[in-house]
JSON list of C-alpha atoms in Angstrom, two decimals:
[
{"chain": "A", "resi": 1, "resn": "GLY", "atom": "CA", "xyz": [102.93, 121.40, 100.29]},
{"chain": "A", "resi": 2, "resn": "ALA", "atom": "CA", "xyz": [105.69, 120.89, 102.15]},
{"chain": "A", "resi": 3, "resn": "VAL", "atom": "CA", "xyz": [107.10, 117.82, 100.45]},
{"chain": "A", "resi": 4, "resn": "VAL", "atom": "CA", "xyz": [110.45, 116.09, 102.18]},
{"chain": "A", "resi": 5, "resn": "SER", "atom": "CA", "xyz": [111.88, 113.95, 100.34]},
{"chain": "A", "resi": 6, "resn": "GLN", "atom": "CA", "xyz": [113.96, 111.01, 101.84]},
{"chain": "A", "resi": 7, "resn": "HIS", "atom": "CA", "xyz": [116.65, 109.06, 99.20]},
{"chain": "A", "resi": 8, "resn": "PRO", "atom": "CA", "xyz": [117.24, 106.10, 99.50]},
{"chain": "A", "resi": 9, "resn": "SER", "atom": "CA", "xyz": [114.23, 104.23, 100.83]},
{"chain": "A", "resi": 10, "resn": "ARG", "atom": "CA", "xyz": [115.63, 100.97, 101.05]},
{"chain": "A", "resi": 11, "resn": "VAL", "atom": "CA", "xyz": [119.47, 99.55, 102.12]},
{"chain": "A", "resi": 12, "resn": "ILE", "atom": "CA", "xyz": [121.02, 96.60, 102.38]},
{"chain": "A", "resi": 13, "resn": "CYS", "atom": "CA", "xyz": [124.80, 96.60, 103.45]},
{"chain": "A", "resi": 14, "resn": "LYS", "atom": "CA", "xyz": [127.30, 94.66, 104.69]},
{"chain": "A", "resi": 15, "resn": "SER", "atom": "CA", "xyz": [128.61, 95.27, 108.54]},
{"chain": "A", "resi": 16, "resn": "GLY", "atom": "CA", "xyz": [131.37, 97.78, 108.85]},
{"chain": "A", "resi": 17, "resn": "THR", "atom": "CA", "xyz": [129.53, 99.53, 105.36]},
{"chain": "A", "resi": 18, "resn": "SER", "atom": "CA", "xyz": [128.94, 103.20, 105.80]},
{"chain": "A", "resi": 19, "resn": "VAL", "atom": "CA", "xyz": [125.81, 104.32, 104.68]},
{"chain": "A", "resi": 20, "resn": "LYS", "atom": "CA", "xyz": [124.80, 107.75, 103.89]},
{"chain": "A", "resi": 21, "resn": "ILE", "atom": "CA", "xyz": [120.59, 109.26, 103.76]},
{"chain": "A", "resi": 22, "resn": "GLU", "atom": "CA", "xyz": [119.17, 112.22, 102.24]},
{"chain": "A", "resi": 23, "resn": "CYS", "atom": "CA", "xyz": [115.97, 114.13, 103.10]},
{"chain": "A", "resi": 24, "resn": "ARG", "atom": "CA", "xyz": [115.95, 116.84, 101.12]},
{"chain": "A", "resi": 25, "resn": "SER", "atom": "CA", "xyz": [112.79, 119.10, 101.64]},
{"chain": "A", "resi": 26, "resn": "LEU", "atom": "CA", "xyz": [111.91, 119.60, 97.60]},
{"chain": "A", "resi": 27, "resn": "ASP", "atom": "CA", "xyz": [108.95, 122.62, 97.89]},
{"chain": "A", "resi": 28, "resn": "PHE", "atom": "CA", "xyz": [110.26, 124.89, 101.30]},
{"chain": "A", "resi": 29, "resn": "GLN", "atom": "CA", "xyz": [113.19, 126.38, 102.53]},
{"chain": "A", "resi": 30, "resn": "ALA", "atom": "CA", "xyz": [113.97, 124.36, 106.03]},
{"chain": "A", "resi": 31, "resn": "THR", "atom": "CA", "xyz": [117.63, 125.53, 109.06]},
{"chain": "A", "resi": 32, "resn": "THR", "atom": "CA", "xyz": [116.25, 122.63, 111.38]},
{"chain": "A", "resi": 33, "resn": "MET", "atom": "CA", "xyz": [115.67, 119.33, 110.12]},
{"chain": "A", "resi": 34, "resn": "PHE", "atom": "CA", "xyz": [114.97, 116.44, 113.11]},
{"chain": "A", "resi": 35, "resn": "TRP", "atom": "CA", "xyz": [115.70, 112.37, 112.34]},
{"chain": "A", "resi": 36, "resn": "TYR", "atom": "CA", "xyz": [114.10, 110.30, 114.42]},
{"chain": "A", "resi": 37, "resn": "ARG", "atom": "CA", "xyz": [114.72, 106.32, 114.30]},
{"chain": "A", "resi": 38, "resn": "GLN", "atom": "CA", "xyz": [111.90, 103.81, 114.40]},
{"chain": "A", "resi": 39, "resn": "PHE", "atom": "CA", "xyz": [111.84, 100.54, 115.96]},
{"chain": "A", "resi": 40, "resn": "PRO", "atom": "CA", "xyz": [109.15, 97.64, 114.57]},
{"chain": "A", "resi": 41, "resn": "LYS", "atom": "CA", "xyz": [105.74, 98.27, 116.91]},
{"chain": "A", "resi": 42, "resn": "GLN", "atom": "CA", "xyz": [107.62, 101.02, 118.15]},
{"chain": "A", "resi": 43, "resn": "SER", "atom": "CA", "xyz": [106.87, 105.46, 118.14]},
{"chain": "A", "resi": 44, "resn": "LEU", "atom": "CA", "xyz": [109.70, 107.25, 117.23]},
{"chain": "A", "resi": 45, "resn": "MET", "atom": "CA", "xyz": [112.11, 108.81, 118.80]},
{"chain": "A", "resi": 46, "resn": "LEU", "atom": "CA", "xyz": [114.54, 111.04, 117.98]},
{"chain": "A", "resi": 47, "resn": "MET", "atom": "CA", "xyz": [118.33, 111.39, 117.18]},
{"chain": "A", "resi": 48, "resn": "ALA", "atom": "CA", "xyz": [119.20, 114.61, 116.47]},
{"chain": "A", "resi": 49, "resn": "THR", "atom": "CA", "xyz": [118.36, 117.83, 115.59]},
{"chain": "A", "resi": 50, "resn": "SER", "atom": "CA", "xyz": [120.56, 119.20, 112.03]},
{"chain": "A", "resi": 51, "resn": "ASN", "atom": "CA", "xyz": [120.79, 122.74, 111.95]},
{"chain": "A", "resi": 52, "resn": "GLU", "atom": "CA", "xyz": [121.80, 124.46, 108.74]},
{"chain": "A", "resi": 53, "resn": "GLY", "atom": "CA", "xyz": [124.84, 125.14, 108.05]},
{"chain": "A", "resi": 54, "resn": "SER", "atom": "CA", "xyz": [125.95, 124.20, 112.54]},
{"chain": "A", "resi": 55, "resn": "LYS", "atom": "CA", "xyz": [126.38, 121.39, 114.10]},
{"chain": "A", "resi": 56, "resn": "ALA", "atom": "CA", "xyz": [124.27, 118.63, 115.03]},
{"chain": "A", "resi": 57, "resn": "THR", "atom": "CA", "xyz": [122.55, 118.37, 118.45]},
{"chain": "A", "resi": 58, "resn": "TYR", "atom": "CA", "xyz": [121.97, 114.35, 119.40]},
{"chain": "A", "resi": 59, "resn": "GLU", "atom": "CA", "xyz": [120.16, 113.36, 122.18]},
{"chain": "A", "resi": 60, "resn": "GLN", "atom": "CA", "xyz": [120.98, 111.48, 125.13]},
{"chain": "A", "resi": 61, "resn": "GLY", "atom": "CA", "xyz": [122.57, 107.60, 123.68]},
{"chain": "A", "resi": 62, "resn": "VAL", "atom": "CA", "xyz": [123.05, 108.67, 120.39]},
{"chain": "A", "resi": 63, "resn": "GLU", "atom": "CA", "xyz": [126.19, 108.31, 119.39]},
{"chain": "A", "resi": 64, "resn": "LYS", "atom": "CA", "xyz": [127.63, 111.31, 117.30]},
{"chain": "A", "resi": 65, "resn": "ASP", "atom": "CA", "xyz": [130.37, 109.67, 115.79]},
{"chain": "A", "resi": 66, "resn": "LYS", "atom": "CA", "xyz": [128.01, 106.79, 114.82]},
{"chain": "A", "resi": 67, "resn": "PHE", "atom": "CA", "xyz": [125.98, 109.18, 112.91]},
{"chain": "A", "resi": 68, "resn": "LEU", "atom": "CA", "xyz": [127.18, 111.76, 111.05]},
{"chain": "A", "resi": 69, "resn": "ILE", "atom": "CA", "xyz": [124.62, 114.51, 109.92]},
{"chain": "A", "resi": 70, "resn": "ASN", "atom": "CA", "xyz": [125.21, 117.40, 108.04]},
{"chain": "A", "resi": 71, "resn": "HIS", "atom": "CA", "xyz": [122.91, 120.26, 106.78]},
{"chain": "A", "resi": 72, "resn": "ALA", "atom": "CA", "xyz": [124.50, 122.21, 103.83]},
{"chain": "A", "resi": 73, "resn": "SER", "atom": "CA", "xyz": [122.26, 123.84, 102.96]},
{"chain": "A", "resi": 74, "resn": "LEU", "atom": "CA", "xyz": [118.14, 124.97, 103.32]},
{"chain": "A", "resi": 75, "resn": "THR", "atom": "CA", "xyz": [117.10, 122.12, 101.52]},
{"chain": "A", "resi": 76, "resn": "LEU", "atom": "CA", "xyz": [119.18, 118.75, 102.13]},
{"chain": "A", "resi": 77, "resn": "SER", "atom": "CA", "xyz": [120.20, 116.95, 105.29]},
{"chain": "A", "resi": 78, "resn": "THR", "atom": "CA", "xyz": [122.09, 114.57, 105.21]},
{"chain": "A", "resi": 79, "resn": "LEU", "atom": "CA", "xyz": [122.92, 111.15, 107.88]},
{"chain": "A", "resi": 80, "resn": "THR", "atom": "CA", "xyz": [125.56, 108.99, 107.80]},
{"chain": "A", "resi": 81, "resn": "VAL", "atom": "CA", "xyz": [125.43, 105.43, 109.17]},
{"chain": "A", "resi": 82, "resn": "THR", "atom": "CA", "xyz": [129.05, 105.20, 109.66]},
{"chain": "A", "resi": 83, "resn": "SER", "atom": "CA", "xyz": [130.71, 101.21, 110.21]},
{"chain": "A", "resi": 84, "resn": "ALA", "atom": "CA", "xyz": [126.64, 99.53, 110.73]},
{"chain": "A", "resi": 85, "resn": "HIS", "atom": "CA", "xyz": [126.27, 96.79, 112.57]},
{"chain": "A", "resi": 86, "resn": "PRO", "atom": "CA", "xyz": [123.22, 94.05, 112.06]},
{"chain": "A", "resi": 87, "resn": "GLU", "atom": "CA", "xyz": [122.38, 96.22, 115.53]},
{"chain": "A", "resi": 88, "resn": "ASP", "atom": "CA", "xyz": [121.63, 100.12, 113.44]},
{"chain": "A", "resi": 89, "resn": "SER", "atom": "CA", "xyz": [119.20, 98.32, 111.37]},
{"chain": "A", "resi": 90, "resn": "SER", "atom": "CA", "xyz": [116.27, 100.68, 111.35]},
{"chain": "A", "resi": 91, "resn": "PHE", "atom": "CA", "xyz": [113.94, 102.44, 110.09]},
{"chain": "A", "resi": 92, "resn": "TYR", "atom": "CA", "xyz": [115.37, 106.09, 110.21]},
{"chain": "A", "resi": 93, "resn": "ILE", "atom": "CA", "xyz": [113.07, 108.71, 109.71]},
{"chain": "A", "resi": 94, "resn": "CYS", "atom": "CA", "xyz": [113.35, 112.27, 108.94]},
{"chain": "A", "resi": 95, "resn": "SER", "atom": "CA", "xyz": [111.31, 115.19, 109.04]},
{"chain": "A", "resi": 96, "resn": "ALA", "atom": "CA", "xyz": [111.12, 119.57, 108.03]},
{"chain": "A", "resi": 97, "resn": "ARG", "atom": "CA", "xyz": [109.46, 122.89, 108.90]},
{"chain": "A", "resi": 98, "resn": "ASP", "atom": "CA", "xyz": [108.61, 125.55, 106.84]},
{"chain": "A", "resi": 99, "resn": "ILE", "atom": "CA", "xyz": [111.92, 128.04, 108.12]},
{"chain": "A", "resi": 100, "resn": "GLY", "atom": "CA", "xyz": [108.96, 130.53, 107.39]},
{"chain": "A", "resi": 101, "resn": "ALA", "atom": "CA", "xyz": [106.12, 129.28, 109.12]},
{"chain": "A", "resi": 102, "resn": "VAL", "atom": "CA", "xyz": [106.39, 130.05, 112.69]},
{"chain": "A", "resi": 103, "resn": "ASN", "atom": "CA", "xyz": [104.56, 127.28, 114.84]},
{"chain": "A", "resi": 104, "resn": "GLN", "atom": "CA", "xyz": [103.81, 125.33, 112.14]},
{"chain": "A", "resi": 105, "resn": "PRO", "atom": "CA", "xyz": [104.25, 121.46, 112.30]},
{"chain": "A", "resi": 106, "resn": "GLN", "atom": "CA", "xyz": [107.11, 118.76, 110.66]},
{"chain": "A", "resi": 107, "resn": "HIS", "atom": "CA", "xyz": [106.60, 117.06, 107.59]},
{"chain": "A", "resi": 108, "resn": "PHE", "atom": "CA", "xyz": [108.01, 114.22, 107.45]},
{"chain": "A", "resi": 109, "resn": "GLY", "atom": "CA", "xyz": [109.56, 112.04, 105.14]},
{"chain": "A", "resi": 110, "resn": "ASP", "atom": "CA", "xyz": [108.85, 108.74, 103.86]},
{"chain": "A", "resi": 111, "resn": "GLY", "atom": "CA", "xyz": [111.53, 106.64, 105.33]},
{"chain": "A", "resi": 112, "resn": "THR", "atom": "CA", "xyz": [114.82, 104.57, 104.88]},
{"chain": "A", "resi": 113, "resn": "ARG", "atom": "CA", "xyz": [115.06, 101.08, 106.08]},
{"chain": "A", "resi": 114, "resn": "LEU", "atom": "CA", "xyz": [118.21, 100.56, 106.73]},
{"chain": "A", "resi": 115, "resn": "SER", "atom": "CA", "xyz": [118.81, 96.36, 106.88]},
{"chain": "A", "resi": 116, "resn": "ILE", "atom": "CA", "xyz": [123.26, 95.16, 107.47]},
{"chain": "A", "resi": 117, "resn": "LEU", "atom": "CA", "xyz": [123.56, 91.79, 107.26]},
{"chain": "B", "resi": 1, "resn": "GLN", "atom": "CA", "xyz": [106.07, 107.68, 133.65]},
{"chain": "B", "resi": 2, "resn": "LYS", "atom": "CA", "xyz": [106.33, 108.44, 129.75]},
{"chain": "B", "resi": 3, "resn": "GLU", "atom": "CA", "xyz": [106.28, 111.99, 129.30]},
{"chain": "B", "resi": 4, "resn": "VAL", "atom": "CA", "xyz": [103.12, 110.53, 126.19]},
{"chain": "B", "resi": 5, "resn": "GLU", "atom": "CA", "xyz": [100.93, 107.73, 127.05]},
{"chain": "B", "resi": 6, "resn": "GLN", "atom": "CA", "xyz": [99.03, 106.03, 123.95]},
{"chain": "B", "resi": 7, "resn": "ASP", "atom": "CA", "xyz": [97.17, 102.65, 124.03]},
{"chain": "B", "resi": 8, "resn": "PRO", "atom": "CA", "xyz": [99.20, 101.37, 121.37]},
{"chain": "B", "resi": 9, "resn": "GLY", "atom": "CA", "xyz": [95.89, 98.88, 120.37]},
{"chain": "B", "resi": 10, "resn": "PRO", "atom": "CA", "xyz": [94.95, 97.08, 118.05]},
{"chain": "B", "resi": 11, "resn": "LEU", "atom": "CA", "xyz": [92.08, 98.70, 117.97]},
{"chain": "B", "resi": 12, "resn": "SER", "atom": "CA", "xyz": [89.67, 96.79, 115.07]},
{"chain": "B", "resi": 13, "resn": "VAL", "atom": "CA", "xyz": [86.09, 98.16, 114.15]},
{"chain": "B", "resi": 14, "resn": "PRO", "atom": "CA", "xyz": [84.12, 98.11, 111.66]},
{"chain": "B", "resi": 15, "resn": "GLU", "atom": "CA", "xyz": [83.15, 99.86, 108.49]},
{"chain": "B", "resi": 16, "resn": "GLY", "atom": "CA", "xyz": [81.45, 103.56, 109.42]},
{"chain": "B", "resi": 17, "resn": "ALA", "atom": "CA", "xyz": [82.24, 102.78, 113.43]},
{"chain": "B", "resi": 18, "resn": "ILE", "atom": "CA", "xyz": [83.11, 106.42, 115.29]},
{"chain": "B", "resi": 19, "resn": "VAL", "atom": "CA", "xyz": [87.06, 105.48, 116.36]},
{"chain": "B", "resi": 20, "resn": "SER", "atom": "CA", "xyz": [88.50, 107.52, 119.61]},
{"chain": "B", "resi": 21, "resn": "LEU", "atom": "CA", "xyz": [91.92, 108.20, 119.98]},
{"chain": "B", "resi": 22, "resn": "ASN", "atom": "CA", "xyz": [93.00, 109.11, 122.87]},
{"chain": "B", "resi": 23, "resn": "CYS", "atom": "CA", "xyz": [97.26, 110.15, 124.42]},
{"chain": "B", "resi": 24, "resn": "THR", "atom": "CA", "xyz": [97.55, 111.51, 127.64]},
{"chain": "B", "resi": 25, "resn": "TYR", "atom": "CA", "xyz": [100.64, 113.50, 128.37]},
{"chain": "B", "resi": 26, "resn": "SER", "atom": "CA", "xyz": [102.80, 114.98, 131.86]},
{"chain": "B", "resi": 27, "resn": "ASN", "atom": "CA", "xyz": [104.39, 117.80, 130.65]},
{"chain": "B", "resi": 28, "resn": "SER", "atom": "CA", "xyz": [102.21, 120.76, 131.22]},
{"chain": "B", "resi": 29, "resn": "ALA", "atom": "CA", "xyz": [105.15, 122.66, 128.97]},
{"chain": "B", "resi": 30, "resn": "PHE", "atom": "CA", "xyz": [103.33, 121.29, 125.95]},
{"chain": "B", "resi": 31, "resn": "GLN", "atom": "CA", "xyz": [101.84, 123.47, 124.06]},
{"chain": "B", "resi": 32, "resn": "TYR", "atom": "CA", "xyz": [100.93, 122.04, 120.41]},
{"chain": "B", "resi": 33, "resn": "PHE", "atom": "CA", "xyz": [99.29, 118.98, 119.19]},
{"chain": "B", "resi": 34, "resn": "MET", "atom": "CA", "xyz": [99.28, 116.64, 116.75]},
{"chain": "B", "resi": 35, "resn": "TRP", "atom": "CA", "xyz": [98.32, 113.42, 115.16]},
{"chain": "B", "resi": 36, "resn": "TYR", "atom": "CA", "xyz": [100.00, 111.79, 112.53]},
{"chain": "B", "resi": 37, "resn": "ARG", "atom": "CA", "xyz": [99.16, 108.63, 110.34]},
{"chain": "B", "resi": 38, "resn": "GLN", "atom": "CA", "xyz": [101.46, 106.42, 109.53]},
{"chain": "B", "resi": 39, "resn": "TYR", "atom": "CA", "xyz": [101.38, 103.28, 106.67]},
{"chain": "B", "resi": 40, "resn": "SER", "atom": "CA", "xyz": [102.93, 100.37, 107.20]},
{"chain": "B", "resi": 41, "resn": "ARG", "atom": "CA", "xyz": [106.97, 100.87, 106.11]},
{"chain": "B", "resi": 42, "resn": "LYS", "atom": "CA", "xyz": [106.24, 105.07, 105.34]},
{"chain": "B", "resi": 43, "resn": "GLY", "atom": "CA", "xyz": [106.89, 108.00, 107.06]},
{"chain": "B", "resi": 44, "resn": "PRO", "atom": "CA", "xyz": [103.92, 110.15, 109.27]},
{"chain": "B", "resi": 45, "resn": "GLU", "atom": "CA", "xyz": [101.66, 111.73, 107.42]},
{"chain": "B", "resi": 46, "resn": "LEU", "atom": "CA", "xyz": [100.12, 115.04, 109.35]},
{"chain": "B", "resi": 47, "resn": "LEU", "atom": "CA", "xyz": [96.75, 115.16, 109.80]},
{"chain": "B", "resi": 48, "resn": "MET", "atom": "CA", "xyz": [95.68, 117.48, 112.66]},
{"chain": "B", "resi": 49, "resn": "TYR", "atom": "CA", "xyz": [97.26, 120.17, 114.57]},
{"chain": "B", "resi": 50, "resn": "THR", "atom": "CA", "xyz": [95.79, 122.32, 117.28]},
{"chain": "B", "resi": 51, "resn": "TYR", "atom": "CA", "xyz": [98.20, 124.85, 119.38]},
{"chain": "B", "resi": 52, "resn": "SER", "atom": "CA", "xyz": [95.14, 125.71, 122.13]},
{"chain": "B", "resi": 53, "resn": "SER", "atom": "CA", "xyz": [92.79, 123.84, 123.50]},
{"chain": "B", "resi": 54, "resn": "GLY", "atom": "CA", "xyz": [88.80, 123.42, 122.24]},
{"chain": "B", "resi": 55, "resn": "ASN", "atom": "CA", "xyz": [87.66, 121.11, 118.76]},
{"chain": "B", "resi": 56, "resn": "LYS", "atom": "CA", "xyz": [89.05, 121.47, 115.77]},
{"chain": "B", "resi": 57, "resn": "GLU", "atom": "CA", "xyz": [87.76, 120.47, 112.98]},
{"chain": "B", "resi": 58, "resn": "ASP", "atom": "CA", "xyz": [88.70, 118.17, 108.89]},
{"chain": "B", "resi": 59, "resn": "GLY", "atom": "CA", "xyz": [86.65, 116.38, 107.29]},
{"chain": "B", "resi": 60, "resn": "ARG", "atom": "CA", "xyz": [85.69, 113.38, 109.53]},
{"chain": "B", "resi": 61, "resn": "PHE", "atom": "CA", "xyz": [88.75, 114.08, 111.48]},
{"chain": "B", "resi": 62, "resn": "THR", "atom": "CA", "xyz": [88.25, 116.30, 114.80]},
{"chain": "B", "resi": 63, "resn": "ALA", "atom": "CA", "xyz": [90.98, 116.55, 117.54]},
{"chain": "B", "resi": 64, "resn": "GLN", "atom": "CA", "xyz": [89.88, 117.64, 120.72]},
{"chain": "B", "resi": 65, "resn": "VAL", "atom": "CA", "xyz": [92.65, 119.16, 122.87]},
{"chain": "B", "resi": 66, "resn": "ASP", "atom": "CA", "xyz": [92.17, 119.20, 126.91]},
{"chain": "B", "resi": 67, "resn": "LYS", "atom": "CA", "xyz": [94.94, 121.60, 128.50]},
{"chain": "B", "resi": 68, "resn": "SER", "atom": "CA", "xyz": [93.24, 120.87, 131.98]},
{"chain": "B", "resi": 69, "resn": "SER", "atom": "CA", "xyz": [93.34, 117.50, 131.98]},
{"chain": "B", "resi": 70, "resn": "LYS", "atom": "CA", "xyz": [96.61, 116.98, 129.88]},
{"chain": "B", "resi": 71, "resn": "TYR", "atom": "CA", "xyz": [94.75, 114.70, 126.92]},
{"chain": "B", "resi": 72, "resn": "ILE", "atom": "CA", "xyz": [94.40, 115.00, 124.09]},
{"chain": "B", "resi": 73, "resn": "SER", "atom": "CA", "xyz": [91.55, 112.81, 121.19]},
{"chain": "B", "resi": 74, "resn": "LEU", "atom": "CA", "xyz": [91.19, 112.62, 117.54]},
{"chain": "B", "resi": 75, "resn": "PHE", "atom": "CA", "xyz": [87.51, 111.36, 116.74]},
{"chain": "B", "resi": 76, "resn": "ILE", "atom": "CA", "xyz": [87.01, 109.39, 113.25]},
{"chain": "B", "resi": 77, "resn": "ARG", "atom": "CA", "xyz": [83.79, 109.20, 111.57]},
{"chain": "B", "resi": 78, "resn": "ASP", "atom": "CA", "xyz": [82.32, 107.00, 109.36]},
{"chain": "B", "resi": 79, "resn": "SER", "atom": "CA", "xyz": [85.84, 105.68, 109.38]},
{"chain": "B", "resi": 80, "resn": "GLN", "atom": "CA", "xyz": [87.14, 103.26, 105.95]},
{"chain": "B", "resi": 81, "resn": "PRO", "atom": "CA", "xyz": [89.27, 100.28, 105.02]},
{"chain": "B", "resi": 82, "resn": "SER", "atom": "CA", "xyz": [91.31, 102.90, 104.23]},
{"chain": "B", "resi": 83, "resn": "ASP", "atom": "CA", "xyz": [91.30, 104.55, 107.74]},
{"chain": "B", "resi": 84, "resn": "SER", "atom": "CA", "xyz": [93.24, 101.31, 108.86]},
{"chain": "B", "resi": 85, "resn": "ALA", "atom": "CA", "xyz": [97.35, 102.70, 109.59]},
{"chain": "B", "resi": 86, "resn": "THR", "atom": "CA", "xyz": [98.60, 102.83, 113.17]},
{"chain": "B", "resi": 87, "resn": "TYR", "atom": "CA", "xyz": [98.22, 106.50, 114.84]},
{"chain": "B", "resi": 88, "resn": "LEU", "atom": "CA", "xyz": [101.10, 108.96, 116.48]},
{"chain": "B", "resi": 89, "resn": "CYS", "atom": "CA", "xyz": [100.00, 111.91, 119.27]},
{"chain": "B", "resi": 90, "resn": "ALA", "atom": "CA", "xyz": [102.86, 114.52, 119.50]},
{"chain": "B", "resi": 91, "resn": "MET", "atom": "CA", "xyz": [103.14, 117.36, 120.63]},
{"chain": "B", "resi": 92, "resn": "GLY", "atom": "CA", "xyz": [105.78, 119.92, 121.37]},
{"chain": "B", "resi": 93, "resn": "GLN", "atom": "CA", "xyz": [106.41, 123.01, 123.61]},
{"chain": "B", "resi": 94, "resn": "GLY", "atom": "CA", "xyz": [107.66, 126.91, 121.59]},
{"chain": "B", "resi": 95, "resn": "GLY", "atom": "CA", "xyz": [109.32, 127.38, 119.17]},
{"chain": "B", "resi": 96, "resn": "GLY", "atom": "CA", "xyz": [107.95, 123.94, 116.81]},
{"chain": "B", "resi": 97, "resn": "ASN", "atom": "CA", "xyz": [111.18, 121.81, 116.85]},
{"chain": "B", "resi": 98, "resn": "LYS", "atom": "CA", "xyz": [111.59, 119.19, 118.83]},
{"chain": "B", "resi": 99, "resn": "LEU", "atom": "CA", "xyz": [108.54, 117.02, 119.48]},
{"chain": "B", "resi": 100, "resn": "THR", "atom": "CA", "xyz": [107.75, 114.49, 121.84]},
{"chain": "B", "resi": 101, "resn": "PHE", "atom": "CA", "xyz": [105.64, 111.05, 120.10]},
{"chain": "B", "resi": 102, "resn": "GLY", "atom": "CA", "xyz": [103.15, 108.75, 121.94]},
{"chain": "B", "resi": 103, "resn": "THR", "atom": "CA", "xyz": [103.41, 104.37, 121.33]},
{"chain": "B", "resi": 104, "resn": "GLY", "atom": "CA", "xyz": [101.16, 104.34, 118.26]},
{"chain": "B", "resi": 105, "resn": "THR", "atom": "CA", "xyz": [97.55, 103.61, 118.81]},
{"chain": "B", "resi": 106, "resn": "GLN", "atom": "CA", "xyz": [97.04, 100.70, 115.62]},
{"chain": "B", "resi": 107, "resn": "LEU", "atom": "CA", "xyz": [94.19, 100.63, 113.65]},
{"chain": "B", "resi": 108, "resn": "LYS", "atom": "CA", "xyz": [92.06, 98.73, 111.72]},
{"chain": "B", "resi": 109, "resn": "VAL", "atom": "CA", "xyz": [88.48, 98.73, 109.98]},
{"chain": "B", "resi": 110, "resn": "GLU", "atom": "CA", "xyz": [87.09, 96.21, 109.22]},
{"chain": "B", "resi": 111, "resn": "LEU", "atom": "CA", "xyz": [84.13, 95.93, 106.05]}
]
């Protein structure tokens, strides 16, 4: 149980392109999903908390106009990297927590490796 | 000082060895503690989850939490080459939301 699917797994695109990443909870509902960024050999850094039906909460230093988050349903959150540049190249990972599970851990997707040329 | 400290390794052990991985933390508000395993180019996979001080065992894995010392450990018995991965500790406050991660320890189990 508790499967989180992330798509696409790999994106290579030109500078200036906008890229959308999807995060789906497959066998549970999630009012809250989380978006992380991970650089090589470093830990996960929380970018934002995605709340179903309301605005996302961004961590300090994360540009909300650059990283657009939409959480339109209890099973889907999307992260759009707008006008991406080479410095946005990274591994983006989402996670979700079961709405019905009190004090239960987050389950992660397999990540999206984004490369901006 | 980081909220969560974890030795990045790399840690190399022979097959069958007992592995000890550790994290220390400074925020006494952390209430629940997790260990995740992350293979290269994959998302973290939950291994262990504890909500209080003490030990929790699951197969070859044992998690220990000592809140008084702000210290958590993961022990892997009879380590296998397939255990080679990066192990991340994570912890959070009440409500099960925002997590703070350690930097991860890279483990290699050699034949």
